[in-house]
Coordinates of C-alpha atoms in Angstrom, one line a residue:
M782 CA -78.0 -26.7 -11.2
S783 CA -79.1 -25.0 -8.0
D784 CA -76.5 -24.2 -5.3
Q785 CA -79.1 -24.0 -2.6
P786 CA -78.2 -26.3 0.4
V787 CA -80.4 -29.2 1.3
A788 CA -82.7 -28.5 4.2
C789 CA -81.7 -30.4 7.4
D790 CA -84.3 -32.8 8.8
A791 CA -86.1 -31.2 11.8
G792 CA -87.8 -34.4 12.9
N793 CA -86.9 -38.0 13.6
E794 CA -88.0 -41.4 12.4
Y795 CA -89.7 -42.6 15.6
D796 CA -92.5 -45.1 14.6
G797 CA -93.9 -46.3 17.9
R798 CA -93.1 -49.8 19.2
M799 CA -92.7 -48.3 22.7
G800 CA -92.7 -51.6 24.5
L801 CA -89.8 -52.9 22.4
R802 CA -87.9 -49.7 22.9
V803 CA -88.4 -49.8 26.7
S804 CA -87.2 -53.4 26.6
A805 CA -84.0 -52.2 24.8
L806 CA -83.3 -50.0 27.8
F807 CA -83.2 -53.1 30.1
V808 CA -81.5 -55.5 27.7
V809 CA -78.7 -53.0 26.9
L810 CA -78.3 -52.4 30.7
V811 CA -77.9 -56.1 31.4
G812 CA -75.5 -56.5 28.4
S813 CA -73.4 -53.5 29.4
M814 CA -73.3 -54.4 33.1
F815 CA -72.3 -58.0 32.3
G816 CA -69.6 -57.0 29.9
V817 CA -67.9 -54.5 32.2
L818 CA -68.4 -56.2 35.5
F819 CA -67.6 -59.8 34.5
P820 CA -63.9 -59.3 33.9
I821 CA -63.5 -57.4 37.3
A822 CA -65.3 -60.2 39.2
A823 CA -63.5 -63.0 37.3
H824 CA -60.1 -61.4 38.1
R825 CA -60.7 -60.6 41.7
Y826 CA -62.8 -63.4 43.0
K827 CA -61.1 -66.7 42.3
K828 CA -63.8 -68.5 44.3
L829 CA -66.2 -67.9 41.5
G830 CA -64.4 -70.7 39.6
V831 CA -64.1 -68.8 36.4
P832 CA -61.2 -70.3 34.4
E833 CA -58.4 -67.8 34.0
W834 CA -58.3 -68.3 30.2
V835 CA -61.8 -66.8 30.1
F836 CA -60.4 -63.5 31.5
F837 CA -57.5 -63.7 29.1
V838 CA -59.9 -64.0 26.2
A839 CA -62.1 -61.2 27.4
K840 CA -59.1 -58.9 27.9
Y841 CA -57.6 -59.1 24.5
F842 CA -60.8 -59.6 22.6
G843 CA -62.1 -56.5 24.3
S844 CA -59.0 -54.5 23.3
G845 CA -59.7 -55.3 19.7
V846 CA -63.3 -54.1 20.1
I847 CA -62.1 -50.7 21.5
V848 CA -59.6 -50.2 18.6
A849 CA -62.2 -51.0 16.0
T850 CA -64.8 -48.8 17.7
A851 CA -62.6 -45.8 17.2
F852 CA -62.2 -46.3 13.4
I853 CA -65.5 -47.9 12.4
H854 CA -68.1 -46.7 14.9
L855 CA -66.8 -43.2 15.5
L856 CA -64.8 -41.8 12.6
T857 CA -67.2 -42.9 10.0
P858 CA -70.4 -41.5 11.7
A859 CA -68.5 -38.3 12.5
N860 CA -67.7 -37.9 8.8
D861 CA -71.3 -38.7 7.9
A862 CA -72.5 -36.0 10.3
L863 CA -70.1 -33.2 9.5
R864 CA -70.3 -33.8 5.7
N865 CA -74.0 -33.8 5.6
P866 CA -75.2 -31.9 2.5
C867 CA -77.5 -29.7 4.7
L868 CA -74.6 -28.1 6.6
T869 CA -73.1 -24.8 5.5
G870 CA -70.4 -22.5 6.6
P871 CA -66.9 -23.1 8.1
I872 CA -67.8 -26.6 9.3
T873 CA -67.9 -27.7 5.6
S874 CA -64.6 -26.0 4.5
Y875 CA -62.2 -28.4 6.3
D876 CA -61.9 -32.0 7.2
W877 CA -62.8 -31.3 10.9
V878 CA -63.2 -34.9 11.8
S879 CA -59.5 -35.8 11.2
G880 CA -58.5 -32.4 12.6
I881 CA -60.4 -32.8 15.9
A882 CA -59.2 -36.4 16.3
L883 CA -55.6 -35.2 15.8
M884 CA -55.9 -32.4 18.3
T885 CA -57.5 -34.7 20.8
I886 CA -54.6 -37.2 20.5
F887 CA -52.0 -34.4 21.1
V888 CA -54.0 -33.0 24.1
L889 CA -54.3 -36.5 25.6
F890 CA -50.6 -37.1 25.2
L891 CA -49.8 -33.8 27.0
V892 CA -52.3 -34.6 29.8
E893 CA -51.0 -38.1 30.4
L894 CA -47.4 -36.8 30.2
M895 CA -48.0 -34.2 32.8
C896 CA -50.0 -36.6 35.0
L897 CA -47.2 -39.1 34.9
R898 CA -44.6 -36.5 35.9
Y899 CA -46.6 -34.5 38.5
A900 CA -49.9 -36.0 39.4
K901 CA -49.4 -38.6 42.2
F902 CA -53.0 -38.8 43.4
S903 CA -51.2 -38.3 46.6
S904 CA -53.5 -40.0 49.2
M905 CA -54.1 -43.1 47.2
S906 CA -50.5 -43.4 46.0
E907 CA -49.2 -43.0 49.6
E908 CA -51.6 -45.7 50.7
L909 CA -50.2 -48.0 48.0
R910 CA -46.7 -47.3 49.3
L911 CA -47.7 -48.1 52.9
E912 CA -49.4 -51.3 51.9
Y913 CA -46.4 -52.4 49.9
N914 CA -43.9 -51.5 52.7
D915 CA -46.1 -53.3 55.3
N916 CA -46.1 -56.5 53.2
P917 CA -44.1 -56.5 50.0
A918 CA -45.1 -60.0 49.2
Q919 CA -48.8 -59.4 49.5
D920 CA -50.7 -59.5 46.2
L921 CA -52.9 -56.6 47.0
E922 CA -55.6 -58.5 45.1
R923 CA -53.7 -57.9 41.9
K924 CA -50.5 -59.9 41.9
H925 CA -50.1 -63.6 41.2
S926 CA -48.0 -65.9 43.3
D927 CA -46.1 -67.5 40.4
D928 CA -42.7 -66.1 39.5
P929 CA -43.2 -64.1 36.2
E930 CA -40.0 -65.6 34.8
S931 CA -41.1 -69.1 35.5
G932 CA -41.1 -71.3 32.4
N933 CA -44.4 -72.8 33.7
R934 CA -46.3 -69.5 33.2
N935 CA -49.7 -70.2 31.5
L936 CA -52.5 -68.0 30.1
N937 CA -53.8 -66.8 33.4
H938 CA -50.5 -65.0 34.1
A939 CA -49.7 -63.9 30.6
D940 CA -51.7 -60.7 31.1
V941 CA -50.0 -59.4 34.2
D942 CA -48.1 -56.1 33.7
I943 CA -44.6 -55.9 34.8
E944 CA -45.7 -53.3 37.4
E945 CA -47.7 -56.1 39.1
T946 CA -44.6 -58.4 39.7
P947 CA -43.2 -58.8 43.2
S948 CA -40.0 -57.0 42.2
R949 CA -41.5 -53.6 41.8
S950 CA -40.7 -50.9 44.4
S951 CA -43.2 -49.0 46.4
D952 CA -42.4 -45.9 44.3
S953 CA -43.0 -47.6 41.0
L954 CA -46.2 -49.0 42.4
A955 CA -47.6 -45.5 43.2
E956 CA -46.2 -44.2 39.9
N957 CA -48.0 -47.1 38.0
Y958 CA -51.2 -46.3 39.8
S959 CA -51.1 -42.7 38.7
A960 CA -50.4 -43.7 35.1
Q961 CA -53.0 -46.4 34.9
L962 CA -55.7 -44.3 36.6
T963 CA -55.1 -41.5 34.1
A964 CA -55.3 -43.9 31.2
I965 CA -58.5 -45.6 32.5
L966 CA -60.3 -42.3 33.1
I967 CA -59.4 -41.2 29.6
L968 CA -60.7 -44.4 28.1
E969 CA -63.9 -44.3 30.1
F970 CA -64.5 -40.6 29.1
G971 CA -64.2 -41.5 25.5
I972 CA -66.5 -44.5 25.7
I973 CA -69.2 -42.7 27.7
F974 CA -69.2 -39.8 25.2
H975 CA -69.9 -42.4 22.5
S976 CA -72.5 -44.3 24.5
V977 CA -74.7 -41.3 25.0
F978 CA -75.3 -40.7 21.3
I979 CA -75.8 -44.5 20.7
G980 CA -78.6 -44.4 23.2
L981 CA -80.3 -41.3 21.8
T982 CA -80.1 -42.7 18.3
L983 CA -81.6 -46.0 19.2
A984 CA -84.5 -44.4 21.1
V985 CA -85.8 -42.4 18.1
S986 CA -84.7 -44.7 15.2
G987 CA -87.3 -45.8 12.6
K988 CA -87.5 -48.9 10.5
E989 CA -83.9 -49.9 11.2
F990 CA -84.7 -50.0 15.0
T991 CA -84.7 -53.8 15.3
T992 CA -81.3 -54.2 13.5
L993 CA -79.8 -51.4 15.7
Y994 CA -81.3 -53.0 18.8
V995 CA -79.5 -56.3 18.2
V996 CA -76.2 -54.7 17.1
I997 CA -76.0 -52.2 19.9
V998 CA -76.6 -54.9 22.5
F999 CA -73.6 -56.8 21.2
H1000 CA -71.6 -53.5 20.7
Q1001 CA -72.1 -52.4 24.4
T1002 CA -71.4 -55.9 25.8
F1003 CA -68.1 -56.3 23.9
E1004 CA -67.1 -52.7 24.5
G1005 CA -67.8 -53.3 28.2
L1006 CA -65.4 -56.3 28.1
G1007 CA -62.6 -54.1 26.9
L1008 CA -63.2 -51.5 29.6
G1009 CA -63.8 -54.0 32.3
S1010 CA -60.6 -56.0 31.6
R1011 CA -58.6 -52.7 32.1
L1012 CA -60.4 -51.8 35.3
A1013 CA -59.8 -55.4 36.6
V1014 CA -56.0 -55.1 36.5
A1015 CA -55.6 -51.5 37.6
P1016 CA -53.6 -51.4 40.9
F1017 CA -56.2 -49.7 43.1
P1018 CA -55.3 -49.6 46.9
N1019 CA -57.4 -51.6 49.3
S1020 CA -59.5 -48.6 50.4
K1021 CA -60.4 -47.9 46.8
R1022 CA -61.1 -51.5 45.8
W1023 CA -64.7 -50.6 44.9
T1024 CA -63.6 -47.9 42.4
P1025 CA -63.5 -50.3 39.4
Y1026 CA -67.1 -51.3 40.1
V1027 CA -68.2 -47.7 40.4
L1028 CA -66.5 -46.8 37.0
G1029 CA -68.0 -50.0 35.5
L1030 CA -71.5 -49.1 36.8
L1031 CA -71.1 -45.6 35.3
Y1032 CA -70.4 -47.1 31.9
G1033 CA -73.3 -49.6 32.3
I1034 CA -76.0 -47.0 33.0
T1035 CA -74.9 -44.4 30.4
T1036 CA -76.5 -45.9 27.3
P1037 CA -79.8 -47.0 29.0
L1038 CA -80.0 -43.6 30.5
A1039 CA -79.5 -42.0 27.1
I1040 CA -82.2 -44.3 25.7
A1041 CA -84.6 -43.2 28.4
I1042 CA -83.9 -39.5 27.7
G1043 CA -84.3 -40.2 24.0
L1044 CA -87.7 -41.8 24.6
G1045 CA -88.8 -38.9 26.7
L1046 CA -87.8 -36.5 23.9
R1047 CA -89.1 -38.7 21.1
S1048 CA -91.5 -36.0 19.8
S1049 CA -88.9 -33.3 19.8
Y1050 CA -85.4 -34.8 19.5
P1051 CA -84.2 -34.2 15.9
P1052 CA -81.1 -36.4 15.1
G1053 CA -80.9 -34.8 11.6
S1054 CA -81.0 -31.2 12.6
K1055 CA -78.1 -28.9 11.9
T1056 CA -77.2 -28.5 15.6
T1057 CA -77.5 -32.2 16.4
L1058 CA -75.3 -33.1 13.4
I1059 CA -72.6 -30.7 14.4
V1060 CA -72.7 -31.8 18.1
N1061 CA -72.7 -35.5 17.2
G1062 CA -69.9 -35.0 14.7
I1063 CA -67.7 -33.1 17.0
F1064 CA -68.2 -35.4 20.0
D1065 CA -67.7 -38.5 17.9
S1066 CA -64.5 -37.0 16.5
I1067 CA -63.3 -36.3 20.1
S1068 CA -64.2 -39.8 21.2
A1069 CA -62.5 -41.3 18.2
G1070 CA -59.3 -39.4 19.1
I1071 CA -59.5 -40.7 22.6
L1072 CA -60.0 -44.3 21.6
I1073 CA -57.4 -44.2 18.9
Y1074 CA -54.8 -42.9 21.4
T1075 CA -55.8 -45.3 24.1
G1076 CA -56.1 -48.3 21.8
L1077 CA -52.8 -47.9 20.0
I1078 CA -50.8 -46.7 23.0
E1079 CA -52.2 -48.5 26.0
L1080 CA -53.9 -51.6 24.6
M1081 CA -51.5 -52.4 21.8
A1082 CA -48.0 -50.9 22.2
H1083 CA -47.9 -51.0 26.0
E1084 CA -49.5 -54.4 26.3
F1085 CA -47.5 -56.2 23.6
M1086 CA -44.2 -54.4 23.3
F1087 CA -43.5 -52.6 26.6
N1088 CA -45.0 -55.2 28.9
D1089 CA -42.0 -57.1 30.3
V1090 CA -44.2 -60.2 31.0
M1091 CA -45.5 -60.4 27.4
R1092 CA -42.0 -60.0 26.1
R1093 CA -40.9 -63.0 28.1
A1094 CA -44.0 -65.0 27.3
K1095 CA -44.0 -67.9 24.8
V1096 CA -44.6 -66.8 21.2
S1097 CA -47.7 -69.0 21.1
I1098 CA -49.2 -67.0 24.0
V1099 CA -48.4 -63.7 22.3
L1100 CA -49.8 -64.8 19.0
W1101 CA -52.9 -66.1 20.8
A1102 CA -53.4 -62.7 22.4
Y1103 CA -52.9 -61.0 19.1
T1104 CA -55.4 -63.3 17.3
L1105 CA -58.0 -62.6 20.0
M1106 CA -57.5 -58.8 19.6
A1107 CA -57.8 -59.1 15.8
L1108 CA -61.0 -61.2 16.2
G1109 CA -62.5 -58.5 18.4
A1110 CA -61.6 -55.8 15.9
A1111 CA -63.0 -57.9 13.0
L1112 CA -66.3 -58.5 14.8
M1113 CA -66.8 -54.8 15.6
A1114 CA -65.9 -53.9 12.0
L1115 CA -68.5 -56.4 10.8
L1116 CA -71.1 -54.8 13.2
G1117 CA -70.3 -51.5 11.6
K1118 CA -72.2 -52.6 8.5
W1119 CA -75.4 -52.2 10.4
A1120 CA -74.6 -49.5 13.0

């Protein structure tokens, strides 16, 4: 038996259908934008008349999507890339996918720990303090008027963090802003990494293009719901109230931009080359570590066990939120069969 390594594919499977591929750019753009901006608008503009239970569903369903994305849509492709038979050398002598994801988790924990202790995002945190001190009862576009301990709490208040309740101090408000902004930036960073390679892959895919097209539209829309629901409840000061929209737009344009780049490089971009496989594998591993950390810590543990409001909520509400999250994860796991 020959020990010669398999040659890496230096080309791609692009097979024309340019019109359909260009349409994917715009359809993915619309799906991504809707997914990420809808929760922000629904939460902030009550005049839109969107029922609060819709936001509740989007938030927890989206959380499940993000958790499943880490395991099904990132770890598996990273393993496929870094264990490709055509690769040789040190990259094949160790399970680098798990190692990189593990290192990423520890690095993120250190970053978030230091940010929580020392990074106050001084100008914005000070503005939050001043807003709170000027009018402690004001909702700052994020609080609800109902008492969080009221027995009449319903679904539209079950997702409010304890930091959003009227009893918080101005110091805890600023501290919460620092913690949530750090967590959101980490989450967005991981999702954008992942979205770039999704777009490039879709642009130059071959016979499986139509299946990928449909799956990626759903994937980006649901992933946008997860990110948008987190941006919607972050305690941004009034002068930075547009920040969630900017971060949402950045997510929304990433995959379409990557599709456009992939189409521009369709004759030269080699998804199966040695360099591309290693780069994709490493970045997917990093993104997996980011989303595993964010999903398990921020979206599950913090939301269900360390959120004072959820601890006081009725068991039926907690189980409903859990079921929605499980459904989101199940749907993304199912989509993993095709992409």
